[in-house]
Amino acid sequence: MREKSWLRDYGLILLTGAAVGIAALVLTAAGNPKNMGFCIACFLRDIAGAAGMHSAAAVQYVRPEIIGIVLGAMAAALAAKEFRAKAGSSPACRFLIGAFVMIGALAFLGCPLRMVIRLGGGDLTAVAGLVGFIAGILIGVVCLRRGFSLGRAYPVRSGEGTVLPGIMVLLLILLLAAPGLLKFSESGPGSMRAFWCVSLAGGLVVGVLAQRSRLCMAGGMRDAVMLRDFRLLSGFLAIWVTVTIGNLIQGSYDLSALSQPVAHSQYLWSALGMALVGWGSILLGGCPLRQLILAGEGNGDSALTVLGMIVGAAFAHNFGLAGAADSVAEDGTYVVGGIGAAGMTAVVLGFAVLLVITLTHLPKKEEN
Amino acid sequence: MVDTRGYICPTPVLMVQKALKDGPASLEVLCDARAAVENITRFARSQGYQISEAPEGPDYRLTLTK
């Protein structure tokens, strides 16, 4: 009986974590950047670039993984009769938080999912991101304990719930039928890509499983601390373990803090960037991956959050806020990358914005 | 009655957690998302409650009893 209950609670989430890890490994082997088989922040940033919203030539491509995740989640939600169009829970605040979550993620160079994938590749610079991410989640937990809420969403017409899936279908059509209208990187991470069918299939699998299992990279730590519920955290750990094992088998595990793929060793700002992501994700009710899934389920607020993330990515590259990877100069000198003064200012501004949003969405005294 | 409709997790579970603070013999909960139903069910079970679920229009009504 106890075994059956354990399987019911943990079976699907562990399977999802393993599937996400395998998808990341397969996509990397098929051409995606190393330690970046799947990165929601990086791939939304690439989509922003492909649409001409920023002009960073190295990071422009319509990533079919994102399309697959949203459409996979929508298909799973429709099949399970869980597709519900709703909206109205502080949409403008969610847009803003989404934008700063993206700015934090691009300061670190990855969303929480890529952070785990980097850790699974032996990238020790990602440990700083993990520390910051946990700290940010704990700040968010304090906010929730004090009653923070962005408010209730309400049922809306079905069309509202299909906005982001519709945009994804449009992007897929453009990618396949009119790629000339889009900008695609010829060098750099944006040029490293698996064949679109493989990417789309990987996204669909992850979208379906993440919708069914409710996988969330921020929710795991939150639920463990607040509710002693370790289900989501087990999915987070399953991705880490799967990617680690996969890299060890392939001989691509490199336990080091130097010259890691698309990563920098500016530890303080990696930690602060991911703290912004962790706090923002808790305020939003889920990490960037979870926002895609919720948008696929018909949540218009999450759709707006995703659009906020895309705009945040455009700002990050138009105003030089995003991190640069460590590199080796021609004379062999190791050059530490990271963010500059503008990026640091944006991350600090992000904390200020989250603080204001938190303070203005706490219950009034008589509501306690 | 705790009406969790329209809230994204973990808020529904936190609302139930608050309502169960004084250990009531039973509690009715309204949900509009399966994720909330699953999370509340798991939490209530861990607190020693039995849960029954019934449809309520497009939503779900949970009855938690000791």
GROMACS .gro file of C-alpha atoms in nm:
model
  434
    1MET     CA    1   0.000   0.000   0.000
    2ARG     CA    2   0.277   0.240   0.100
    3GLU     CA    3   0.472   0.148  -0.216
    4LYS     CA    4   0.164   0.219  -0.427
    5SER     CA    5   0.121   0.560  -0.263
    6TRP     CA    6   0.490   0.645  -0.321
    7LEU     CA    7   0.460   0.548  -0.687
    8ARG     CA    8   0.143   0.757  -0.723
    9ASP     CA    9   0.310   1.064  -0.570
   10TYR     CA   10   0.659   1.037  -0.717
   11GLY     CA   11   0.639   0.812  -1.025
   12LEU     CA   12   0.535   1.069  -1.284
   13ILE     CA   13   0.749   1.354  -1.155
   14LEU     CA   14   1.061   1.132  -1.151
   15LEU     CA   15   0.980   1.010  -1.502
   16THR     CA   16   0.938   1.371  -1.615
   17GLY     CA   17   1.269   1.475  -1.459
   18ALA     CA   18   1.445   1.185  -1.629
   19ALA     CA   19   1.276   1.266  -1.962
   20VAL     CA   20   1.377   1.633  -1.941
   21GLY     CA   21   1.734   1.531  -1.863
   22ILE     CA   22   1.743   1.285  -2.154
   23ALA     CA   23   1.587   1.545  -2.386
   24ALA     CA   24   1.857   1.794  -2.287
   25LEU     CA   25   2.130   1.537  -2.357
   26VAL     CA   26   1.980   1.432  -2.691
   27LEU     CA   27   1.932   1.792  -2.805
   28THR     CA   28   2.291   1.877  -2.710
   29ALA     CA   29   2.417   1.574  -2.905
   30ALA     CA   30   2.195   1.682  -3.197
   31GLY     CA   31   2.349   2.028  -3.215
   32ASN     CA   32   2.220   2.253  -2.937
   33PRO     CA   33   2.489   2.440  -2.737
   34LYS     CA   34   2.675   2.239  -2.472
   35ASN     CA   35   2.517   2.237  -2.126
   36MET     CA   36   2.218   2.409  -2.291
   37GLY     CA   37   2.007   2.130  -2.430
   38PHE     CA   38   1.709   2.309  -2.285
   39CYS     CA   39   1.707   2.663  -2.153
   40ILE     CA   40   1.381   2.853  -2.137
   41ALA     CA   41   1.547   3.193  -2.085
   42CYS     CA   42   1.811   3.145  -2.357
   43PHE     CA   43   1.557   3.011  -2.605
   44LEU     CA   44   1.304   3.291  -2.545
   45ARG     CA   45   1.597   3.531  -2.588
   46ASP     CA   46   1.681   3.361  -2.918
   47ILE     CA   47   1.318   3.397  -3.029
   48ALA     CA   48   1.327   3.769  -2.940
   49GLY     CA   49   1.637   3.798  -3.157
   50ALA     CA   50   1.483   3.605  -3.446
   51ALA     CA   51   1.190   3.847  -3.441
   52GLY     CA   52   1.430   4.140  -3.461
   53MET     CA   53   1.353   4.263  -3.110
   54HIS     CA   54   1.726   4.276  -3.037
   55SER     CA   55   2.027   4.277  -3.265
   56ALA     CA   56   2.271   4.048  -3.084
   57ALA     CA   57   2.366   3.848  -3.394
   58ALA     CA   58   2.492   3.546  -3.196
   59VAL     CA   59   2.161   3.470  -3.025
   60GLN     CA   60   1.883   3.470  -3.286
   61TYR     CA   61   1.673   3.166  -3.377
   62VAL     CA   62   1.313   3.050  -3.339
   63ARG     CA   63   1.365   2.762  -3.099
   64PRO     CA   64   1.112   2.487  -3.175
   65GLU     CA   65   1.164   2.354  -2.820
   66ILE     CA   66   0.964   2.648  -2.682
   67ILE     CA   67   0.689   2.596  -2.942
   68GLY     CA   68   0.677   2.226  -2.853
   69ILE     CA   69   0.655   2.289  -2.479
   70VAL     CA   70   0.359   2.527  -2.509
   71LEU     CA   71   0.173   2.316  -2.766
   72GLY     CA   72   0.253   1.992  -2.581
   73ALA     CA   73   0.115   2.141  -2.259
   74MET     CA   74  -0.194   2.260  -2.443
   75ALA     CA   75  -0.254   1.917  -2.599
   76ALA     CA   76  -0.211   1.744  -2.263
   77ALA     CA   77  -0.441   1.993  -2.090
   78LEU     CA   78  -0.709   1.954  -2.360
   79ALA     CA   79  -0.685   1.573  -2.347
   80ALA     CA   80  -0.724   1.578  -1.968
   81LYS     CA   81  -1.003   1.839  -1.985
   82GLU     CA   82  -0.784   2.076  -1.785
   83PHE     CA   83  -0.767   2.357  -2.043
   84ARG     CA   84  -0.926   2.656  -1.869
   85ALA     CA   85  -0.901   3.008  -2.007
   86LYS     CA   86  -0.849   3.245  -1.716
   87ALA     CA   87  -0.679   3.576  -1.652
   88GLY     CA   88  -0.690   3.888  -1.439
   89SER     CA   89  -0.438   3.817  -1.162
   90SER     CA   90  -0.229   4.139  -1.171
   91PRO     CA   91  -0.128   4.095  -1.537
   92ALA     CA   92   0.085   4.411  -1.560
   93CYS     CA   93   0.284   4.317  -1.248
   94ARG     CA   94   0.335   3.968  -1.390
   95PHE     CA   95   0.465   4.117  -1.715
   96LEU     CA   96   0.715   4.328  -1.520
   97ILE     CA   97   0.825   4.040  -1.296
   98GLY     CA   98   0.866   3.823  -1.607
   99ALA     CA   99   1.093   4.085  -1.764
  100PHE     CA  100   1.315   4.106  -1.454
  101VAL     CA  101   1.323   3.727  -1.413
  102MET     CA  102   1.464   3.720  -1.766
  103ILE     CA  103   1.719   3.993  -1.689
  104GLY     CA  104   1.832   3.796  -1.381
  105ALA     CA  105   1.854   3.473  -1.580
  106LEU     CA  106   2.058   3.635  -1.857
  107ALA     CA  107   2.294   3.788  -1.598
  108PHE     CA  108   2.364   3.430  -1.484
  109LEU     CA  109   2.336   3.289  -1.839
  110GLY     CA  110   2.052   3.047  -1.792
  111CYS     CA  111   1.712   2.981  -1.640
  112PRO     CA  112   1.674   2.740  -1.345
  113LEU     CA  113   1.647   2.450  -1.590
  114ARG     CA  114   1.976   2.537  -1.757
  115MET     CA  115   2.131   2.591  -1.413
  116VAL     CA  116   2.059   2.226  -1.333
  117ILE     CA  117   2.182   2.116  -1.677
  118ARG     CA  118   2.505   2.314  -1.620
  119LEU     CA  119   2.546   2.149  -1.279
  120GLY     CA  120   2.488   1.812  -1.445
  121GLY     CA  121   2.773   1.888  -1.685
  122GLY     CA  122   3.009   1.952  -1.394
  123ASP     CA  123   2.999   2.333  -1.433
  124LEU     CA  124   3.102   2.453  -1.086
  125THR     CA  125   3.031   2.818  -1.173
  126ALA     CA  126   2.662   2.724  -1.165
  127VAL     CA  127   2.690   2.650  -0.792
  128ALA     CA  128   2.685   3.026  -0.731
  129GLY     CA  129   2.361   3.041  -0.930
  130LEU     CA  130   2.214   2.757  -0.723
  131VAL     CA  131   2.302   2.933  -0.397
  132GLY     CA  132   2.143   3.254  -0.523
  133PHE     CA  133   1.838   3.070  -0.658
  134ILE     CA  134   1.776   2.904  -0.320
  135ALA     CA  135   1.820   3.239  -0.143
  136GLY     CA  136   1.571   3.403  -0.381
  137ILE     CA  137   1.319   3.125  -0.323
  138LEU     CA  138   1.355   3.166   0.053
  139ILE     CA  139   1.286   3.540   0.021
  140GLY     CA  140   0.976   3.448  -0.183
  141VAL     CA  141   0.869   3.199   0.085
  142VAL     CA  142   0.886   3.475   0.346
  143CYS     CA  143   0.664   3.689   0.120
  144LEU     CA  144   0.410   3.404   0.082
  145ARG     CA  145   0.410   3.344   0.459
  146ARG     CA  146   0.325   3.710   0.507
  147GLY     CA  147   0.029   3.664   0.276
  148PHE     CA  148   0.167   3.788  -0.057
  149SER     CA  149  -0.062   3.720  -0.352
  150LEU     CA  150  -0.102   3.868  -0.697
  151GLY     CA  151  -0.473   3.801  -0.659
  152ARG     CA  152  -0.736   3.582  -0.811
  153ALA     CA  153  -0.772   3.509  -1.183
  154TYR     CA  154  -1.117   3.476  -1.338
  155PRO     CA  155  -1.265   3.265  -1.617
  156VAL     CA  156  -1.240   3.443  -1.952
  157ARG     CA  157  -1.337   3.356  -2.309
  158SER     CA  158  -1.145   3.064  -2.462
  159GLY     CA  159  -0.972   3.293  -2.711
  160GLU     CA  160  -0.774   3.457  -2.427
  161GLY     CA  161  -0.633   3.118  -2.333
  162THR     CA  162  -0.515   3.043  -2.686
  163VAL     CA  163  -0.305   3.359  -2.736
  164LEU     CA  164   0.037   3.213  -2.655
  165PRO     CA  165  -0.031   2.876  -2.825
  166GLY     CA  166  -0.149   3.080  -3.127
  167ILE     CA  167   0.172   3.283  -3.130
  168MET     CA  168   0.367   2.956  -3.114
  169VAL     CA  169   0.179   2.814  -3.415
  170LEU     CA  170   0.251   3.137  -3.603
  171LEU     CA  171   0.622   3.112  -3.516
  172LEU     CA  172   0.630   2.751  -3.636
  173ILE     CA  173   0.467   2.850  -3.966
  174LEU     CA  174   0.717   3.134  -4.011
  175LEU     CA  175   1.008   2.903  -3.924
  176LEU     CA  176   0.903   2.644  -4.182
  177ALA     CA  177   0.738   2.852  -4.455
  178ALA     CA  178   0.898   3.195  -4.438
  179PRO     CA  179   1.234   3.172  -4.259
  180GLY     CA  180   1.356   3.468  -4.466
  181LEU     CA  181   1.139   3.696  -4.254
  182LEU     CA  182   1.332   3.594  -3.943
  183LYS     CA  183   1.689   3.653  -3.828
  184PHE     CA  184   1.902   3.344  -3.769
  185SER     CA  185   2.250   3.348  -3.613
  186GLU     CA  186   2.534   3.233  -3.835
  187SER     CA  187   2.777   3.196  -3.545
  188GLY     CA  188   2.756   3.174  -3.166
  189PRO     CA  189   2.502   2.987  -2.952
  190GLY     CA  190   2.209   3.083  -3.177
  191SER     CA  191   2.372   2.902  -3.468
  192MET     CA  192   2.403   2.579  -3.268
  193ARG     CA  193   2.078   2.398  -3.313
  194ALA     CA  194   1.933   2.054  -3.349
  195PHE     CA  195   1.723   1.978  -3.659
  196TRP     CA  196   1.386   2.146  -3.606
  197CYS     CA  197   1.191   1.819  -3.594
  198VAL     CA  198   1.411   1.687  -3.314
  199SER     CA  199   1.379   2.014  -3.123
  200LEU     CA  200   1.003   2.025  -3.168
  201ALA     CA  201   0.966   1.662  -3.061
  202GLY     CA  202   1.180   1.723  -2.752
  203GLY     CA  203   0.967   2.024  -2.662
  204LEU     CA  204   0.642   1.834  -2.713
  205VAL     CA  205   0.752   1.547  -2.489
  206VAL     CA  206   0.864   1.788  -2.216
  207GLY     CA  207   0.548   1.996  -2.254
  208VAL     CA  208   0.317   1.697  -2.217
  209LEU     CA  209   0.505   1.547  -1.921
  210ALA     CA  210   0.558   1.879  -1.741
  211GLN     CA  211   0.186   1.958  -1.774
  212ARG     CA  212   0.087   1.621  -1.630
  213SER     CA  213   0.345   1.622  -1.349
  214ARG     CA  214   0.330   2.000  -1.273
  215LEU     CA  215   0.713   2.012  -1.285
  216CYS     CA  216   0.846   2.343  -1.155
  217MET     CA  217   1.207   2.426  -1.082
  218ALA     CA  218   1.123   2.686  -0.815
  219GLY     CA  219   0.822   2.507  -0.668
  220GLY     CA  220   1.035   2.215  -0.545
  221MET     CA  221   1.232   2.412  -0.290
  222ARG     CA  222   0.928   2.624  -0.201
  223ASP     CA  223   0.705   2.325  -0.127
  224ALA     CA  224   0.981   2.145   0.063
  225VAL     CA  225   1.027   2.446   0.294
  226MET     CA  226   0.664   2.552   0.330
  227LEU     CA  227   0.474   2.224   0.320
  228ARG     CA  228   0.734   1.950   0.374
  229ASP     CA  229   0.623   1.827   0.030
  230PHE     CA  230   0.921   1.691  -0.163
  231ARG     CA  231   0.745   1.583  -0.483
  232LEU     CA  232   0.847   1.873  -0.710
  233LEU     CA  233   1.196   1.882  -0.561
  234SER     CA  234   1.239   1.518  -0.665
  235GLY     CA  235   1.177   1.622  -1.029
  236PHE     CA  236   1.444   1.891  -1.000
  237LEU     CA  237   1.689   1.634  -0.860
  238ALA     CA  238   1.593   1.375  -1.123
  239ILE     CA  239   1.699   1.616  -1.401
  240TRP     CA  240   2.031   1.681  -1.226
  241VAL     CA  241   2.103   1.310  -1.172
  242THR     CA  242   2.000   1.213  -1.529
  243VAL     CA  243   2.212   1.482  -1.693
  244THR     CA  244   2.510   1.396  -1.471
  245ILE     CA  245   2.488   1.025  -1.554
  246GLY     CA  246   2.440   1.100  -1.924
  247ASN     CA  247   2.744   1.327  -1.935
  248LEU     CA  248   2.955   1.073  -1.744
  249ILE     CA  249   2.856   0.798  -1.992
  250GLN     CA  250   2.934   1.022  -2.291
  251GLY     CA  251   3.263   1.139  -2.141
  252SER     CA  252   3.145   1.500  -2.151
  253TYR     CA  253   3.134   1.554  -1.774
  254ASP     CA  254   3.387   1.827  -1.689
  255LEU     CA  255   3.402   1.908  -1.318
  256SER     CA  256   3.559   2.250  -1.333
  257ALA     CA  257   3.497   2.621  -1.286
  258LEU     CA  258   3.704   2.720  -1.589
  259SER     CA  259   3.611   2.751  -1.957
  260GLN     CA  260   3.264   2.604  -1.914
  261PRO     CA  261   3.034   2.638  -2.217
  262VAL     CA  262   2.838   2.967  -2.225
  263ALA     CA  263   2.911   3.039  -1.857
  264HIS     CA  264   3.102   3.296  -1.655
  265SER     CA  265   3.280   3.294  -1.322
  266GLN     CA  266   3.159   3.629  -1.189
  267TYR     CA  267   3.015   3.446  -0.889
  268LEU     CA  268   2.850   3.728  -0.696
  269TRP     CA  269   2.642   3.845  -0.991
  270SER     CA  270   2.559   3.489  -1.094
  271ALA     CA  271   2.418   3.441  -0.745
  272LEU     CA  272   2.233   3.775  -0.744
  273GLY     CA  273   2.093   3.715  -1.093
  274MET     CA  274   1.953   3.378  -0.990
  275ALA     CA  275   1.826   3.521  -0.660
  276LEU     CA  276   1.619   3.759  -0.872
  277VAL     CA  277   1.494   3.461  -1.075
  278GLY     CA  278   1.411   3.260  -0.761
  279TRP     CA  279   1.224   3.542  -0.587
  280GLY     CA  280   1.041   3.644  -0.905
  281SER     CA  281   0.943   3.283  -0.979
  282ILE     CA  282   0.789   3.242  -0.634
  283LEU     CA  283   0.592   3.566  -0.674
  284LEU     CA  284   0.469   3.441  -1.014
  285GLY     CA  285   0.375   3.098  -0.879
  286GLY     CA  286   0.626   2.913  -1.095
  287CYS     CA  287   0.957   2.913  -1.282
  288PRO     CA  288   0.991   3.015  -1.651
  289LEU     CA  289   0.921   2.655  -1.763
  290ARG     CA  290   0.605   2.645  -1.550
  291GLN     CA  291   0.490   2.976  -1.699
  292LEU     CA  292   0.506   2.821  -2.048
  293ILE     CA  293   0.305   2.523  -1.925
  294LEU     CA  294   0.041   2.738  -1.754
  295ALA     CA  295   0.011   2.952  -2.067
  296GLY     CA  296  -0.047   2.630  -2.264
  297GLU     CA  297  -0.323   2.539  -2.018
  298GLY     CA  298  -0.505   2.863  -2.103
  299ASN     CA  299  -0.369   3.099  -1.839
  300GLY     CA  300  -0.359   3.446  -1.997
  301ASP     CA  301  -0.159   3.589  -1.705
  302SER     CA  302   0.118   3.338  -1.768
  303ALA     CA  303   0.104   3.417  -2.141
  304LEU     CA  304   0.168   3.781  -2.053
  305THR     CA  305   0.448   3.674  -1.820
  306VAL     CA  306   0.614   3.489  -2.109
  307LEU     CA  307   0.575   3.797  -2.330
  308GLY     CA  308   0.731   3.998  -2.045
  309MET     CA  309   1.025   3.756  -2.045
  310ILE     CA  310   1.069   3.805  -2.421
  311VAL     CA  311   1.066   4.184  -2.380
  312GLY     CA  312   1.307   4.150  -2.087
  313ALA     CA  313   1.541   3.953  -2.314
  314ALA     CA  314   1.523   4.224  -2.578
  315PHE     CA  315   1.608   4.489  -2.315
  316ALA     CA  316   1.890   4.271  -2.182
  317HIS     CA  317   2.062   4.261  -2.520
  318ASN     CA  318   1.970   4.609  -2.643
  319PHE     CA  319   2.109   4.775  -2.331
  320GLY     CA  320   2.404   4.544  -2.262
  321LEU     CA  321   2.257   4.391  -1.947
  322ALA     CA  322   2.321   4.024  -2.030
  323GLY     CA  323   2.625   3.834  -1.908
  324ALA     CA  324   2.918   3.751  -2.133
  325ALA     CA  325   3.078   3.408  -2.115
  326ASP     CA  326   3.434   3.359  -1.990
  327SER     CA  327   3.681   3.339  -2.278
  328VAL     CA  328   4.048   3.290  -2.357
  329ALA     CA  329   4.224   3.580  -2.531
  330GLU     CA  330   4.461   3.530  -2.824
  331ASP     CA  331   4.762   3.558  -2.591
  332GLY     CA  332   4.617   3.275  -2.380
  333THR     CA  333   4.495   3.496  -2.095
  334TYR     CA  334   4.175   3.374  -1.928
  335VAL     CA  335   3.917   3.654  -1.949
  336VAL     CA  336   3.643   3.645  -1.686
  337GLY     CA  337   3.309   3.740  -1.838
  338GLY     CA  338   2.992   3.839  -1.653
  339ILE     CA  339   2.786   4.153  -1.650
  340GLY     CA  340   2.894   4.516  -1.663
  341ALA     CA  341   2.773   4.821  -1.472
  342ALA     CA  342   2.448   4.838  -1.672
  343GLY     CA  343   2.366   4.474  -1.596
  344MET     CA  344   2.445   4.520  -1.227
  345THR     CA  345   2.220   4.825  -1.214
  346ALA     CA  346   1.939   4.630  -1.384
  347VAL     CA  347   1.968   4.341  -1.136
  348VAL     CA  348   1.958   4.582  -0.839
  349LEU     CA  349   1.663   4.763  -0.999
  350GLY     CA  350   1.494   4.423  -1.035
  351PHE     CA  351   1.523   4.362  -0.659
  352ALA     CA  352   1.374   4.707  -0.595
  353VAL     CA  353   1.083   4.637  -0.831
  354LEU     CA  354   1.012   4.298  -0.673
  355LEU     CA  355   1.021   4.459  -0.329
  356VAL     CA  356   0.770   4.727  -0.431
  357ILE     CA  357   0.541   4.466  -0.592
  358THR     CA  358   0.567   4.250  -0.281
  359LEU     CA  359   0.489   4.535  -0.041
  360THR     CA  360   0.190   4.648  -0.248
  361HIS     CA  361   0.044   4.295  -0.264
  362LEU     CA  362   0.054   4.203   0.104
  363PRO     CA  363  -0.280   4.178   0.287
  364LYS     CA  364  -0.397   4.488   0.465
  365LYS     CA  365  -0.400   4.458   0.846
  366GLU     CA  366  -0.772   4.385   0.873
  367GLU     CA  367  -0.737   4.099   0.618
  368ASN     CA  368  -0.485   3.911   0.838
  369MET     CA  369  -1.575   2.678   0.299
  370VAL     CA  370  -1.241   2.779   0.145
  371ASP     CA  371  -1.273   2.910  -0.212
  372THR     CA  372  -0.935   2.867  -0.384
  373ARG     CA  373  -1.065   2.925  -0.736
  374GLY     CA  374  -0.850   3.153  -0.949
  375TYR     CA  375  -0.537   3.121  -0.738
  376ILE     CA  376  -0.216   2.962  -0.863
  377CYS     CA  377  -0.035   2.712  -0.641
  378PRO     CA  378   0.084   2.721  -0.372
  379THR     CA  379  -0.179   2.977  -0.262
  380PRO     CA  380  -0.467   2.721  -0.257
  381VAL     CA  381  -0.266   2.487  -0.032
  382LEU     CA  382  -0.163   2.776   0.193
  383MET     CA  383  -0.529   2.880   0.226
  384VAL     CA  384  -0.617   2.524   0.330
  385GLN     CA  385  -0.316   2.507   0.562
  386LYS     CA  386  -0.441   2.822   0.737
  387ALA     CA  387  -0.796   2.687   0.762
  388LEU     CA  388  -0.672   2.359   0.913
  389LYS     CA  389  -0.456   2.535   1.174
  390ASP     CA  390  -0.701   2.472   1.457
  391GLY     CA  391  -0.767   2.113   1.346
  392PRO     CA  392  -1.136   2.130   1.241
  393ALA     CA  393  -1.319   1.797   1.204
  394SER     CA  394  -1.409   1.879   0.846
  395LEU     CA  395  -1.352   2.142   0.579
  396GLU     CA  396  -1.504   2.210   0.237
  397VAL     CA  397  -1.273   2.341  -0.036
  398LEU     CA  398  -1.355   2.468  -0.385
  399CYS     CA  399  -1.086   2.438  -0.657
  400ASP     CA  400  -1.076   2.517  -1.028
  401ALA     CA  401  -0.748   2.344  -1.117
  402ARG     CA  402  -0.639   1.981  -1.098
  403ALA     CA  403  -0.296   2.090  -0.975
  404ALA     CA  404  -0.462   2.255  -0.674
  405VAL     CA  405  -0.677   1.945  -0.612
  406GLU     CA  406  -0.368   1.723  -0.617
  407ASN     CA  407  -0.163   1.951  -0.393
  408ILE     CA  408  -0.443   2.002  -0.140
  409THR     CA  409  -0.519   1.629  -0.137
  410ARG     CA  410  -0.155   1.545  -0.068
  411PHE     CA  411  -0.127   1.809   0.204
  412ALA     CA  412  -0.455   1.715   0.374
  413ARG     CA  413  -0.359   1.346   0.367
  414SER     CA  414  -0.030   1.432   0.539
  415GLN     CA  415  -0.233   1.608   0.810
  416GLY     CA  416  -0.445   1.297   0.874
  417TYR     CA  417  -0.755   1.398   0.677
  418GLN     CA  418  -0.954   1.183   0.439
  419ILE     CA  419  -1.058   1.350   0.117
  420SER     CA  420  -1.360   1.304  -0.102
  421GLU     CA  421  -1.397   1.486  -0.431
  422ALA     CA  422  -1.707   1.581  -0.628
  423PRO     CA  423  -1.760   1.793  -0.939
  424GLU     CA  424  -1.917   2.137  -0.885
  425GLY     CA  425  -2.005   2.270  -1.229
  426PRO     CA  426  -1.670   2.309  -1.404
  427ASP     CA  427  -1.493   2.311  -1.065
  428TYR     CA  428  -1.414   2.059  -0.790
  429ARG     CA  429  -1.549   2.042  -0.436
  430LEU     CA  430  -1.322   1.868  -0.185
  431THR     CA  431  -1.448   1.751   0.153
  432LEU     CA  432  -1.176   1.697   0.411
  433THR     CA  433  -1.273   1.493   0.718
  434LYS     CA  434  -1.071   1.367   1.017
   0.00000   0.00000   0.00000
